[in-house]
Amino acid sequence: MGIANQVAIVTGATRGIGKAIALTLLDAGAKVVVCGRNQELLNEYNQPNVLPIKADVSKPNEVDQIIKQVLDKWGRIDILVNNAGITRDGLLMRMSDEDWQQVLDVNLSGAFYLCRSAIRPMMKQRSGKIVNISSVIGVTGNPGQINYAAAKAGLIGLTKSLAKEVASRGILVNAVAPGYIDTDMTNQLSEQQKEAIVKMIPLGRTGTVEDVAQLVYFLVSDANKYITGQTIHVDGGLVI
Ligand SMILES: NC(=O)c1ccc[n+]([C@@H]2O[C@H](COP(=O)([O-])OP(=O)(O)OC[C@H]3O[C@@H](n4cnc5c(N)ncnc54)[C@H](OP(=O)(O)O)[C@@H]3O)[C@@H](O)[C@H]2O)c1
């Protein structure tokens, strides 16, 4: 699954799934741009072939700066993984405009800004791989998460449309829909809530960040030549 010396951007790479994806791509020999807002966590990537960039993906001017810095340093973009995401849960009746907007801005608009800025160099190269990290919630919906579900479903629509737009240029665009993965995002749940979730997972356990990273690695690697526009679940069978 060769990606040696390819240039990858991973957003939301300071923690959780994004960090596992970045480390997996680095292990496979890629040069990786890691983005997030927490400078201290970005500093932990103290190794060659890493370009840490502090940026908020919900701000289009900051996203343009990411792309400019990557092109200045490495001159190309082979892989883009839109992973940055947040939750601001609450029932519709009580959801504030701010909680709705923030979740849409980071999870959906952030991916849009990155795709828009990265697509030009990929089109010039006539190659590229984009993976958008959606969620099973974008497929099934979930009470208390209408903002998150809308954003993650939106990412699936974005993925399908962009896959059709850029296929003729050799660019493959896919979405990954994780189920319940153990990270900071999910560790706010009580042990009782976690037990109830595990009971619904046919494989009988929650997912690890590596479970997601290995799928992303395959999708962005040279081994994937014919999968585009798909949403692939990595959820232990939760959504069958
Ligand atoms: N964990 C799960 O069970 C699960 C399931 C389905 C889908 N997902 C999706 O997987 C992705 C990663 O989730 P996770 O569980 O690893 O979450 P996490 O541990 O909370 O990490 C989220 C990452 O996103 C970054 N981020 C948040 N807002 C950002 C912004 N405005 N600009 C740039 N970076 C930002 C954070 O970095 P900074 O704080 O440094 O900015 C952090 O690196 C998300 O898109 C999430 O929706 C997760």
JSON list of C-alpha atoms in Angstrom, two decimals, residues 1-90:
[
{"chain": "A", "resi": 1, "resn": "MET", "atom": "CA", "xyz": [0.00, 0.00, 0.00]},
{"chain": "A", "resi": 2, "resn": "GLY", "atom": "CA", "xyz": [2.67, 2.44, -1.13]},
{"chain": "A", "resi": 3, "resn": "ILE", "atom": "CA", "xyz": [2.47, 6.08, -0.12]},
{"chain": "A", "resi": 4, "resn": "ALA", "atom": "CA", "xyz": [6.19, 6.70, 0.42]},
{"chain": "A", "resi": 5, "resn": "ASN", "atom": "CA", "xyz": [7.13, 10.35, -0.10]},
{"chain": "A", "resi": 6, "resn": "GLN", "atom": "CA", "xyz": [3.56, 11.35, -0.87]},
{"chain": "A", "resi": 7, "resn": "VAL", "atom": "CA", "xyz": [2.36, 14.58, 0.72]},
{"chain": "A", "resi": 8, "resn": "ALA", "atom": "CA", "xyz": [-0.65, 14.26, 3.01]},
{"chain": "A", "resi": 9, "resn": "ILE", "atom": "CA", "xyz": [-2.71, 16.76, 4.99]},
{"chain": "A", "resi": 10, "resn": "VAL", "atom": "CA", "xyz": [-4.58, 15.51, 8.07]},
{"chain": "A", "resi": 11, "resn": "THR", "atom": "CA", "xyz": [-6.86, 17.94, 9.89]},
{"chain": "A", "resi": 12, "resn": "GLY", "atom": "CA", "xyz": [-7.70, 17.48, 13.56]},
{"chain": "A", "resi": 13, "resn": "ALA", "atom": "CA", "xyz": [-4.43, 15.60, 14.00]},
{"chain": "A", "resi": 14, "resn": "THR", "atom": "CA", "xyz": [-3.64, 16.73, 17.55]},
{"chain": "A", "resi": 15, "resn": "ARG", "atom": "CA", "xyz": [-5.62, 13.91, 19.17]},
{"chain": "A", "resi": 16, "resn": "GLY", "atom": "CA", "xyz": [-7.78, 10.84, 18.65]},
{"chain": "A", "resi": 17, "resn": "ILE", "atom": "CA", "xyz": [-8.54, 9.46, 15.21]},
{"chain": "A", "resi": 18, "resn": "GLY", "atom": "CA", "xyz": [-6.68, 12.22, 13.34]},
{"chain": "A", "resi": 19, "resn": "LYS", "atom": "CA", "xyz": [-3.47, 11.60, 15.28]},
{"chain": "A", "resi": 20, "resn": "ALA", "atom": "CA", "xyz": [-3.68, 7.84, 14.59]},
{"chain": "A", "resi": 21, "resn": "ILE", "atom": "CA", "xyz": [-4.18, 8.55, 10.87]},
{"chain": "A", "resi": 22, "resn": "ALA", "atom": "CA", "xyz": [-1.22, 10.96, 10.78]},
{"chain": "A", "resi": 23, "resn": "LEU", "atom": "CA", "xyz": [1.08, 8.47, 12.58]},
{"chain": "A", "resi": 24, "resn": "THR", "atom": "CA", "xyz": [-0.02, 5.62, 10.30]},
{"chain": "A", "resi": 25, "resn": "LEU", "atom": "CA", "xyz": [0.71, 7.66, 7.16]},
{"chain": "A", "resi": 26, "resn": "LEU", "atom": "CA", "xyz": [4.08, 8.75, 8.61]},
{"chain": "A", "resi": 27, "resn": "ASP", "atom": "CA", "xyz": [4.98, 5.12, 9.38]},
{"chain": "A", "resi": 28, "resn": "ALA", "atom": "CA", "xyz": [4.19, 4.30, 5.76]},
{"chain": "A", "resi": 29, "resn": "GLY", "atom": "CA", "xyz": [6.70, 6.91, 4.60]},
{"chain": "A", "resi": 30, "resn": "ALA", "atom": "CA", "xyz": [4.46, 9.87, 3.75]},
{"chain": "A", "resi": 31, "resn": "LYS", "atom": "CA", "xyz": [5.24, 13.51, 4.48]},
{"chain": "A", "resi": 32, "resn": "VAL", "atom": "CA", "xyz": [2.41, 14.71, 6.67]},
{"chain": "A", "resi": 33, "resn": "VAL", "atom": "CA", "xyz": [0.96, 18.13, 7.41]},
{"chain": "A", "resi": 34, "resn": "VAL", "atom": "CA", "xyz": [-0.76, 17.94, 10.79]},
{"chain": "A", "resi": 35, "resn": "CYS", "atom": "CA", "xyz": [-3.37, 20.60, 11.59]},
{"chain": "A", "resi": 36, "resn": "GLY", "atom": "CA", "xyz": [-5.21, 21.56, 14.74]},
{"chain": "A", "resi": 37, "resn": "ARG", "atom": "CA", "xyz": [-5.68, 24.51, 17.03]},
{"chain": "A", "resi": 38, "resn": "ASN", "atom": "CA", "xyz": [-3.64, 23.29, 20.01]},
{"chain": "A", "resi": 39, "resn": "GLN", "atom": "CA", "xyz": [0.00, 24.36, 19.50]},
{"chain": "A", "resi": 40, "resn": "GLU", "atom": "CA", "xyz": [1.31, 22.32, 22.46]},
{"chain": "A", "resi": 41, "resn": "LEU", "atom": "CA", "xyz": [-0.14, 19.09, 21.04]},
{"chain": "A", "resi": 42, "resn": "LEU", "atom": "CA", "xyz": [1.17, 19.97, 17.57]},
{"chain": "A", "resi": 43, "resn": "ASN", "atom": "CA", "xyz": [4.65, 20.38, 19.11]},
{"chain": "A", "resi": 44, "resn": "GLU", "atom": "CA", "xyz": [4.53, 16.71, 20.21]},
{"chain": "A", "resi": 45, "resn": "TYR", "atom": "CA", "xyz": [5.10, 15.76, 16.56]},
{"chain": "A", "resi": 46, "resn": "ASN", "atom": "CA", "xyz": [8.80, 16.17, 16.93]},
{"chain": "A", "resi": 47, "resn": "GLN", "atom": "CA", "xyz": [9.97, 14.14, 13.94]},
{"chain": "A", "resi": 48, "resn": "PRO", "atom": "CA", "xyz": [11.14, 14.63, 10.37]},
{"chain": "A", "resi": 49, "resn": "ASN", "atom": "CA", "xyz": [8.60, 14.60, 7.53]},
{"chain": "A", "resi": 50, "resn": "VAL", "atom": "CA", "xyz": [6.03, 16.45, 9.66]},
{"chain": "A", "resi": 51, "resn": "LEU", "atom": "CA", "xyz": [4.84, 20.00, 9.05]},
{"chain": "A", "resi": 52, "resn": "PRO", "atom": "CA", "xyz": [2.65, 21.11, 11.97]},
{"chain": "A", "resi": 53, "resn": "ILE", "atom": "CA", "xyz": [0.28, 23.97, 11.15]},
{"chain": "A", "resi": 54, "resn": "LYS", "atom": "CA", "xyz": [-1.90, 25.67, 13.75]},
{"chain": "A", "resi": 55, "resn": "ALA", "atom": "CA", "xyz": [-5.16, 26.49, 12.02]},
{"chain": "A", "resi": 56, "resn": "ASP", "atom": "CA", "xyz": [-8.89, 26.58, 12.55]},
{"chain": "A", "resi": 57, "resn": "VAL", "atom": "CA", "xyz": [-10.53, 24.75, 9.63]},
{"chain": "A", "resi": 58, "resn": "SER", "atom": "CA", "xyz": [-13.74, 26.75, 10.03]},
{"chain": "A", "resi": 59, "resn": "LYS", "atom": "CA", "xyz": [-11.88, 29.87, 8.87]},
{"chain": "A", "resi": 60, "resn": "PRO", "atom": "CA", "xyz": [-11.39, 29.93, 5.08]},
{"chain": "A", "resi": 61, "resn": "ASN", "atom": "CA", "xyz": [-8.41, 32.32, 5.23]},
{"chain": "A", "resi": 62, "resn": "GLU", "atom": "CA", "xyz": [-6.60, 29.98, 7.67]},
{"chain": "A", "resi": 63, "resn": "VAL", "atom": "CA", "xyz": [-7.34, 27.02, 5.39]},
{"chain": "A", "resi": 64, "resn": "ASP", "atom": "CA", "xyz": [-5.87, 28.88, 2.41]},
{"chain": "A", "resi": 65, "resn": "GLN", "atom": "CA", "xyz": [-2.74, 29.46, 4.50]},
{"chain": "A", "resi": 66, "resn": "ILE", "atom": "CA", "xyz": [-2.44, 25.70, 5.20]},
{"chain": "A", "resi": 67, "resn": "ILE", "atom": "CA", "xyz": [-2.47, 24.96, 1.48]},
{"chain": "A", "resi": 68, "resn": "LYS", "atom": "CA", "xyz": [-0.01, 27.78, 0.71]},
{"chain": "A", "resi": 69, "resn": "GLN", "atom": "CA", "xyz": [2.46, 26.55, 3.35]},
{"chain": "A", "resi": 70, "resn": "VAL", "atom": "CA", "xyz": [2.27, 22.94, 2.12]},
{"chain": "A", "resi": 71, "resn": "LEU", "atom": "CA", "xyz": [2.85, 23.96, -1.49]},
{"chain": "A", "resi": 72, "resn": "ASP", "atom": "CA", "xyz": [5.72, 26.29, -0.46]},
{"chain": "A", "resi": 73, "resn": "LYS", "atom": "CA", "xyz": [7.42, 23.46, 1.45]},
{"chain": "A", "resi": 74, "resn": "TRP", "atom": "CA", "xyz": [6.67, 20.34, -0.57]},
{"chain": "A", "resi": 75, "resn": "GLY", "atom": "CA", "xyz": [5.19, 21.61, -3.86]},
{"chain": "A", "resi": 76, "resn": "ARG", "atom": "CA", "xyz": [2.32, 19.13, -4.10]},
{"chain": "A", "resi": 77, "resn": "ILE", "atom": "CA", "xyz": [-0.66, 17.58, -2.28]},
{"chain": "A", "resi": 78, "resn": "ASP", "atom": "CA", "xyz": [-1.36, 13.88, -2.79]},
{"chain": "A", "resi": 79, "resn": "ILE", "atom": "CA", "xyz": [-3.66, 13.11, 0.12]},
{"chain": "A", "resi": 80, "resn": "LEU", "atom": "CA", "xyz": [-6.21, 15.13, 2.09]},
{"chain": "A", "resi": 81, "resn": "VAL", "atom": "CA", "xyz": [-7.95, 13.69, 5.15]},
{"chain": "A", "resi": 82, "resn": "ASN", "atom": "CA", "xyz": [-10.72, 15.94, 6.50]},
{"chain": "A", "resi": 83, "resn": "ASN", "atom": "CA", "xyz": [-10.97, 14.65, 10.05]},
{"chain": "A", "resi": 84, "resn": "ALA", "atom": "CA", "xyz": [-11.41, 17.74, 12.28]},
{"chain": "A", "resi": 85, "resn": "GLY", "atom": "CA", "xyz": [-14.75, 17.54, 14.06]},
{"chain": "A", "resi": 86, "resn": "ILE", "atom": "CA", "xyz": [-16.65, 18.65, 17.14]},
{"chain": "A", "resi": 87, "resn": "THR", "atom": "CA", "xyz": [-19.95, 17.86, 18.85]},
{"chain": "A", "resi": 88, "resn": "ARG", "atom": "CA", "xyz": [-22.31, 20.28, 20.62]},
{"chain": "A", "resi": 89, "resn": "ASP", "atom": "CA", "xyz": [-25.16, 17.97, 21.57]},
{"chain": "A", "resi": 90, "resn": "GLY", "atom": "CA", "xyz": [-28.67, 19.01, 22.59]}
]
